[in-house]
């Protein structure tokens, strides 16, 4: 991979099979060998590496990485096969110890309506396959079960946040996977947590006067039951 500078101070990654290479395009860019690169991906940075996953739409889903200084290595470019079902909306988050990745957004081969019902965990060291960490893959509404687990993040204290779209809630877990609580949020699909303040930003859909609105609601922390504010007509595929 190389950098091409389109204008002073603005660069884009180039290389074989790069999907997006224009500096002005707003979607996240990926550049690595493989198929099924998707801009609808939430990457994660751990120890100077930016990890991301391919969709598995044309070949088995893989985890790749590039270094945050723009450099690459052969292993990161080649990627590591997950060996799991399609992963069309990859969501990645680091475990508190930085030794594993949490993965959500599996499925999706029939659109967002077919998102999987679990969160997986895979160790970064070695070549081990992912294992189910939260949920059991079957839809359900009990605490710790999911009906569309398509958004994921962790905070600085190790709490794990998972959007549960068709149950209209955000579930919060301890680092060991113990269920802590859920927040009622109408059809959430993306969550991001501020590492310093602990503020929780949830992107979701809600119905108002017969219309479906895309919204973003901010909670001061996971312990709050009501949002501080909400912004309508705001939709995202990924956020940082």
mmCIF file of N, CA and C in Angstrom, residues 112-175:
data_model
loop_
_atom_site.group_PDB
_atom_site.id
_atom_site.type_symbol
_atom_site.label_atom_id
_atom_site.label_comp_id
_atom_site.label_asym_id
_atom_site.label_seq_id
_atom_site.Cartn_x
_atom_site.Cartn_y
_atom_site.Cartn_z
ATOM 1 N N UNK A 112 -30.533 -5.641 6.885
ATOM 2 C CA UNK A 112 -30.443 -5.469 8.333
ATOM 3 C C UNK A 112 -31.470 -6.315 9.089
ATOM 4 N N UNK A 113 -32.540 -6.747 8.409
ATOM 5 C CA UNK A 113 -33.553 -7.554 9.078
ATOM 6 C C UNK A 113 -33.021 -8.923 9.484
ATOM 7 N N UNK A 114 -31.875 -9.336 8.929
ATOM 8 C CA UNK A 114 -31.351 -10.671 9.228
ATOM 9 C C UNK A 114 -30.075 -10.631 10.061
ATOM 10 N N UNK A 115 -29.856 -9.520 10.776
ATOM 11 C CA UNK A 115 -28.693 -9.416 11.660
ATOM 12 C C UNK A 115 -28.771 -10.495 12.739
ATOM 13 N N UNK A 116 -27.614 -11.067 13.103
ATOM 14 C CA UNK A 116 -27.554 -12.157 14.069
ATOM 15 C C UNK A 116 -27.891 -11.733 15.483
ATOM 16 N N UNK A 117 -27.991 -12.721 16.370
ATOM 17 C CA UNK A 117 -28.493 -12.503 17.723
ATOM 18 C C UNK A 117 -27.437 -12.847 18.768
ATOM 19 N N UNK A 118 -26.192 -12.455 18.525
ATOM 20 C CA UNK A 118 -25.123 -12.779 19.464
ATOM 21 C C UNK A 118 -23.948 -11.823 19.255
ATOM 22 N N UNK A 119 -23.050 -11.823 20.219
ATOM 23 C CA UNK A 119 -21.770 -11.116 20.138
ATOM 24 C C UNK A 119 -20.681 -12.168 20.284
ATOM 25 N N UNK A 120 -19.692 -12.126 19.405
ATOM 26 C CA UNK A 120 -18.596 -13.091 19.437
ATOM 27 C C UNK A 120 -17.335 -12.445 20.000
ATOM 28 N N UNK A 121 -16.398 -13.281 20.416
ATOM 29 C CA UNK A 121 -15.099 -12.819 20.906
ATOM 30 C C UNK A 121 -14.009 -13.664 20.258
ATOM 31 N N UNK A 122 -12.928 -13.006 19.825
ATOM 32 C CA UNK A 122 -11.809 -13.723 19.230
ATOM 33 C C UNK A 122 -10.511 -13.151 19.783
ATOM 34 N N UNK A 123 -9.601 -14.024 20.203
ATOM 35 C CA UNK A 123 -8.297 -13.594 20.712
ATOM 36 C C UNK A 123 -7.439 -13.104 19.563
ATOM 37 N N UNK A 124 -6.695 -12.034 19.783
ATOM 38 C CA UNK A 124 -5.841 -11.486 18.730
ATOM 39 C C UNK A 124 -4.600 -12.346 18.515
ATOM 40 N N UNK A 125 -4.106 -12.978 19.561
ATOM 41 C CA UNK A 125 -2.937 -13.839 19.417
ATOM 42 C C UNK A 125 -3.363 -15.198 18.871
ATOM 43 N N UNK A 126 -2.519 -15.762 18.039
ATOM 44 C CA UNK A 126 -2.805 -17.084 17.500
ATOM 45 C C UNK A 126 -3.769 -17.034 16.335
ATOM 46 N N UNK A 127 -4.316 -18.192 16.000
ATOM 47 C CA UNK A 127 -5.219 -18.328 14.860
ATOM 48 C C UNK A 127 -6.557 -18.925 15.274
ATOM 49 N N UNK A 128 -6.917 -18.764 16.531
ATOM 50 C CA UNK A 128 -8.175 -19.321 17.014
ATOM 51 C C UNK A 128 -9.390 -18.681 16.360
ATOM 52 N N UNK A 129 -10.471 -19.434 16.296
ATOM 53 C CA UNK A 129 -11.711 -18.954 15.710
ATOM 54 C C UNK A 129 -12.536 -18.207 16.766
ATOM 55 N N UNK A 130 -13.460 -17.363 16.328
ATOM 56 C CA UNK A 130 -14.330 -16.664 17.284
ATOM 57 C C UNK A 130 -15.203 -17.642 18.054
ATOM 58 N N UNK A 131 -15.611 -17.228 19.245
ATOM 59 C CA UNK A 131 -16.552 -17.996 20.049
ATOM 60 C C UNK A 131 -17.691 -17.079 20.469
ATOM 61 N N UNK A 132 -18.870 -17.644 20.656
ATOM 62 C CA UNK A 132 -20.005 -16.851 21.120
ATOM 63 C C UNK A 132 -19.730 -16.401 22.554
ATOM 64 N N UNK A 133 -19.869 -15.102 22.797
ATOM 65 C CA UNK A 133 -19.577 -14.534 24.111
ATOM 66 C C UNK A 133 -20.844 -14.046 24.804
ATOM 67 N N UNK A 134 -21.724 -13.358 24.065
ATOM 68 C CA UNK A 134 -22.988 -12.866 24.613
ATOM 69 C C UNK A 134 -24.129 -13.360 23.736
ATOM 70 N N UNK A 135 -25.240 -13.773 24.357
ATOM 71 C CA UNK A 135 -26.338 -14.348 23.604
ATOM 72 C C UNK A 135 -26.010 -15.782 23.209
ATOM 73 N N UNK A 136 -26.940 -16.397 22.506
ATOM 74 C CA UNK A 136 -26.719 -17.779 22.083
ATOM 75 C C UNK A 136 -27.036 -18.004 20.608
ATOM 76 N N UNK A 137 -27.267 -16.917 19.879
ATOM 77 C CA UNK A 137 -27.549 -17.043 18.457
ATOM 78 C C UNK A 137 -29.014 -17.200 18.127
ATOM 79 N N UNK A 138 -29.848 -17.409 19.148
ATOM 80 C CA UNK A 138 -31.286 -17.541 18.926
ATOM 81 C C UNK A 138 -31.988 -16.280 19.409
ATOM 82 N N UNK A 139 -32.977 -15.777 18.650
ATOM 83 C CA UNK A 139 -33.652 -14.551 19.085
ATOM 84 C C UNK A 139 -34.407 -14.753 20.387
ATOM 85 N N UNK A 140 -34.378 -13.734 21.249
ATOM 86 C CA UNK A 140 -35.089 -13.799 22.518
ATOM 87 C C UNK A 140 -35.155 -12.429 23.145
ATOM 88 N N UNK A 141 -35.999 -12.293 24.163
ATOM 89 C CA UNK A 141 -36.198 -10.988 24.802
ATOM 90 C C UNK A 141 -35.789 -10.978 26.269
ATOM 91 N N UNK A 142 -35.336 -12.101 26.811
ATOM 92 C CA UNK A 142 -34.874 -12.129 28.201
ATOM 93 C C UNK A 142 -33.574 -11.345 28.321
ATOM 94 N N UNK A 143 -33.224 -10.960 29.553
ATOM 95 C CA UNK A 143 -31.959 -10.257 29.772
ATOM 96 C C UNK A 143 -30.806 -11.106 29.247
ATOM 97 N N UNK A 144 -29.920 -10.470 28.480
ATOM 98 C CA UNK A 144 -28.776 -11.176 27.927
ATOM 99 C C UNK A 144 -29.037 -11.853 26.606
ATOM 100 N N UNK A 145 -30.301 -11.854 26.148
ATOM 101 C CA UNK A 145 -30.647 -12.384 24.831
ATOM 102 C C UNK A 145 -30.838 -11.211 23.867
ATOM 103 N N UNK A 146 -30.775 -11.517 22.562
ATOM 104 C CA UNK A 146 -30.866 -10.456 21.558
ATOM 105 C C UNK A 146 -31.827 -10.843 20.445
ATOM 106 N N UNK A 147 -32.370 -9.803 19.843
ATOM 107 C CA UNK A 147 -33.134 -9.954 18.612
ATOM 108 C C UNK A 147 -32.638 -8.882 17.645
ATOM 109 N N UNK A 148 -31.437 -9.122 17.129
ATOM 110 C CA UNK A 148 -30.796 -8.153 16.237
ATOM 111 C C UNK A 148 -29.688 -7.387 16.935
ATOM 112 N N UNK A 149 -28.554 -8.071 17.223
ATOM 113 C CA UNK A 149 -27.403 -7.427 17.889
ATOM 114 C C UNK A 149 -26.512 -6.809 16.817
ATOM 115 N N UNK A 150 -26.748 -5.548 16.508
ATOM 116 C CA UNK A 150 -26.038 -4.941 15.382
ATOM 117 C C UNK A 150 -25.220 -3.713 15.734
ATOM 118 N N UNK A 151 -25.092 -3.354 17.001
ATOM 119 C CA UNK A 151 -24.256 -2.242 17.421
ATOM 120 C C UNK A 151 -23.481 -2.630 18.665
ATOM 121 N N UNK A 152 -22.243 -2.147 18.809
ATOM 122 C CA UNK A 152 -21.361 -2.657 19.862
ATOM 123 C C UNK A 152 -20.313 -1.619 20.213
ATOM 124 N N UNK A 153 -20.019 -1.492 21.509
ATOM 125 C CA UNK A 153 -18.890 -0.667 21.941
ATOM 126 C C UNK A 153 -18.546 -1.023 23.381
ATOM 127 N N UNK A 154 -17.367 -0.583 23.849
ATOM 128 C CA UNK A 154 -16.917 -0.752 25.231
ATOM 129 C C UNK A 154 -16.469 0.605 25.756
ATOM 130 N N UNK A 155 -16.574 0.802 27.073
ATOM 131 C CA UNK A 155 -16.073 2.039 27.660
ATOM 132 C C UNK A 155 -14.747 1.781 28.375
ATOM 133 N N UNK A 156 -14.201 2.825 28.976
ATOM 134 C CA UNK A 156 -12.879 2.726 29.596
ATOM 135 C C UNK A 156 -12.883 1.814 30.825
ATOM 136 N N UNK A 157 -14.051 1.600 31.434
ATOM 137 C CA UNK A 157 -14.148 0.726 32.605
ATOM 138 C C UNK A 157 -14.414 -0.733 32.217
ATOM 139 N N UNK A 158 -14.566 -0.996 30.925
ATOM 140 C CA UNK A 158 -14.771 -2.362 30.468
ATOM 141 C C UNK A 158 -16.215 -2.767 30.271
ATOM 142 N N UNK A 159 -17.170 -1.854 30.510
ATOM 143 C CA UNK A 159 -18.562 -2.187 30.255
ATOM 144 C C UNK A 159 -18.771 -2.393 28.754
ATOM 145 N N UNK A 160 -19.618 -3.357 28.428
ATOM 146 C CA UNK A 160 -19.902 -3.693 27.037
ATOM 147 C C UNK A 160 -21.328 -3.255 26.716
ATOM 148 N N UNK A 161 -21.498 -2.539 25.613
ATOM 149 C CA UNK A 161 -22.791 -2.003 25.197
ATOM 150 C C UNK A 161 -23.195 -2.676 23.886
ATOM 151 N N UNK A 162 -24.419 -3.209 23.844
ATOM 152 C CA UNK A 162 -24.899 -3.894 22.638
ATOM 153 C C UNK A 162 -26.301 -3.386 22.310
ATOM 154 N N UNK A 163 -26.500 -2.906 21.091
ATOM 155 C CA UNK A 163 -27.837 -2.516 20.666
ATOM 156 C C UNK A 163 -28.640 -3.765 20.325
ATOM 157 N N UNK A 164 -29.882 -3.776 20.754
ATOM 158 C CA UNK A 164 -30.793 -4.914 20.585
ATOM 159 C C UNK A 164 -32.003 -4.389 19.806
ATOM 160 N N UNK A 165 -31.875 -4.395 18.475
ATOM 161 C CA UNK A 165 -32.756 -3.611 17.605
ATOM 162 C C UNK A 165 -34.234 -3.944 17.784
ATOM 163 N N UNK A 166 -34.621 -5.204 17.605
ATOM 164 C CA UNK A 166 -36.044 -5.540 17.615
ATOM 165 C C UNK A 166 -36.629 -5.646 19.015
ATOM 166 N N UNK A 167 -35.791 -5.666 20.035
ATOM 167 C CA UNK A 167 -36.272 -5.555 21.408
ATOM 168 C C UNK A 167 -36.283 -4.104 21.886
ATOM 169 N N UNK A 168 -35.859 -3.183 21.028
ATOM 170 C CA UNK A 168 -35.864 -1.739 21.344
ATOM 171 C C UNK A 168 -35.207 -1.456 22.691
ATOM 172 N N UNK A 169 -33.951 -1.875 22.795
ATOM 173 C CA UNK A 169 -33.228 -1.606 24.028
ATOM 174 C C UNK A 169 -31.726 -1.648 23.762
ATOM 175 N N UNK A 170 -30.987 -1.023 24.660
ATOM 176 C CA UNK A 170 -29.532 -1.098 24.693
ATOM 177 C C UNK A 170 -29.170 -1.897 25.934
ATOM 178 N N UNK A 171 -28.456 -3.004 25.767
ATOM 179 C CA UNK A 171 -28.064 -3.820 26.910
ATOM 180 C C UNK A 171 -26.620 -3.515 27.309
ATOM 181 N N UNK A 172 -26.381 -3.518 28.609
ATOM 182 C CA UNK A 172 -25.054 -3.211 29.155
ATOM 183 C C UNK A 172 -24.581 -4.408 29.971
ATOM 184 N N UNK A 173 -23.327 -4.805 29.747
ATOM 185 C CA UNK A 173 -22.743 -5.970 30.408
ATOM 186 C C UNK A 173 -21.415 -5.591 31.067
ATOM 187 N N UNK A 174 -21.037 -6.339 32.083
ATOM 188 C CA UNK A 174 -19.707 -6.208 32.671
ATOM 189 C C UNK A 174 -18.689 -6.855 31.742
ATOM 190 N N UNK A 175 -17.417 -6.624 32.010
ATOM 191 C CA UNK A 175 -16.354 -7.134 31.136
ATOM 192 C C UNK A 175 -16.374 -8.660 31.037
#
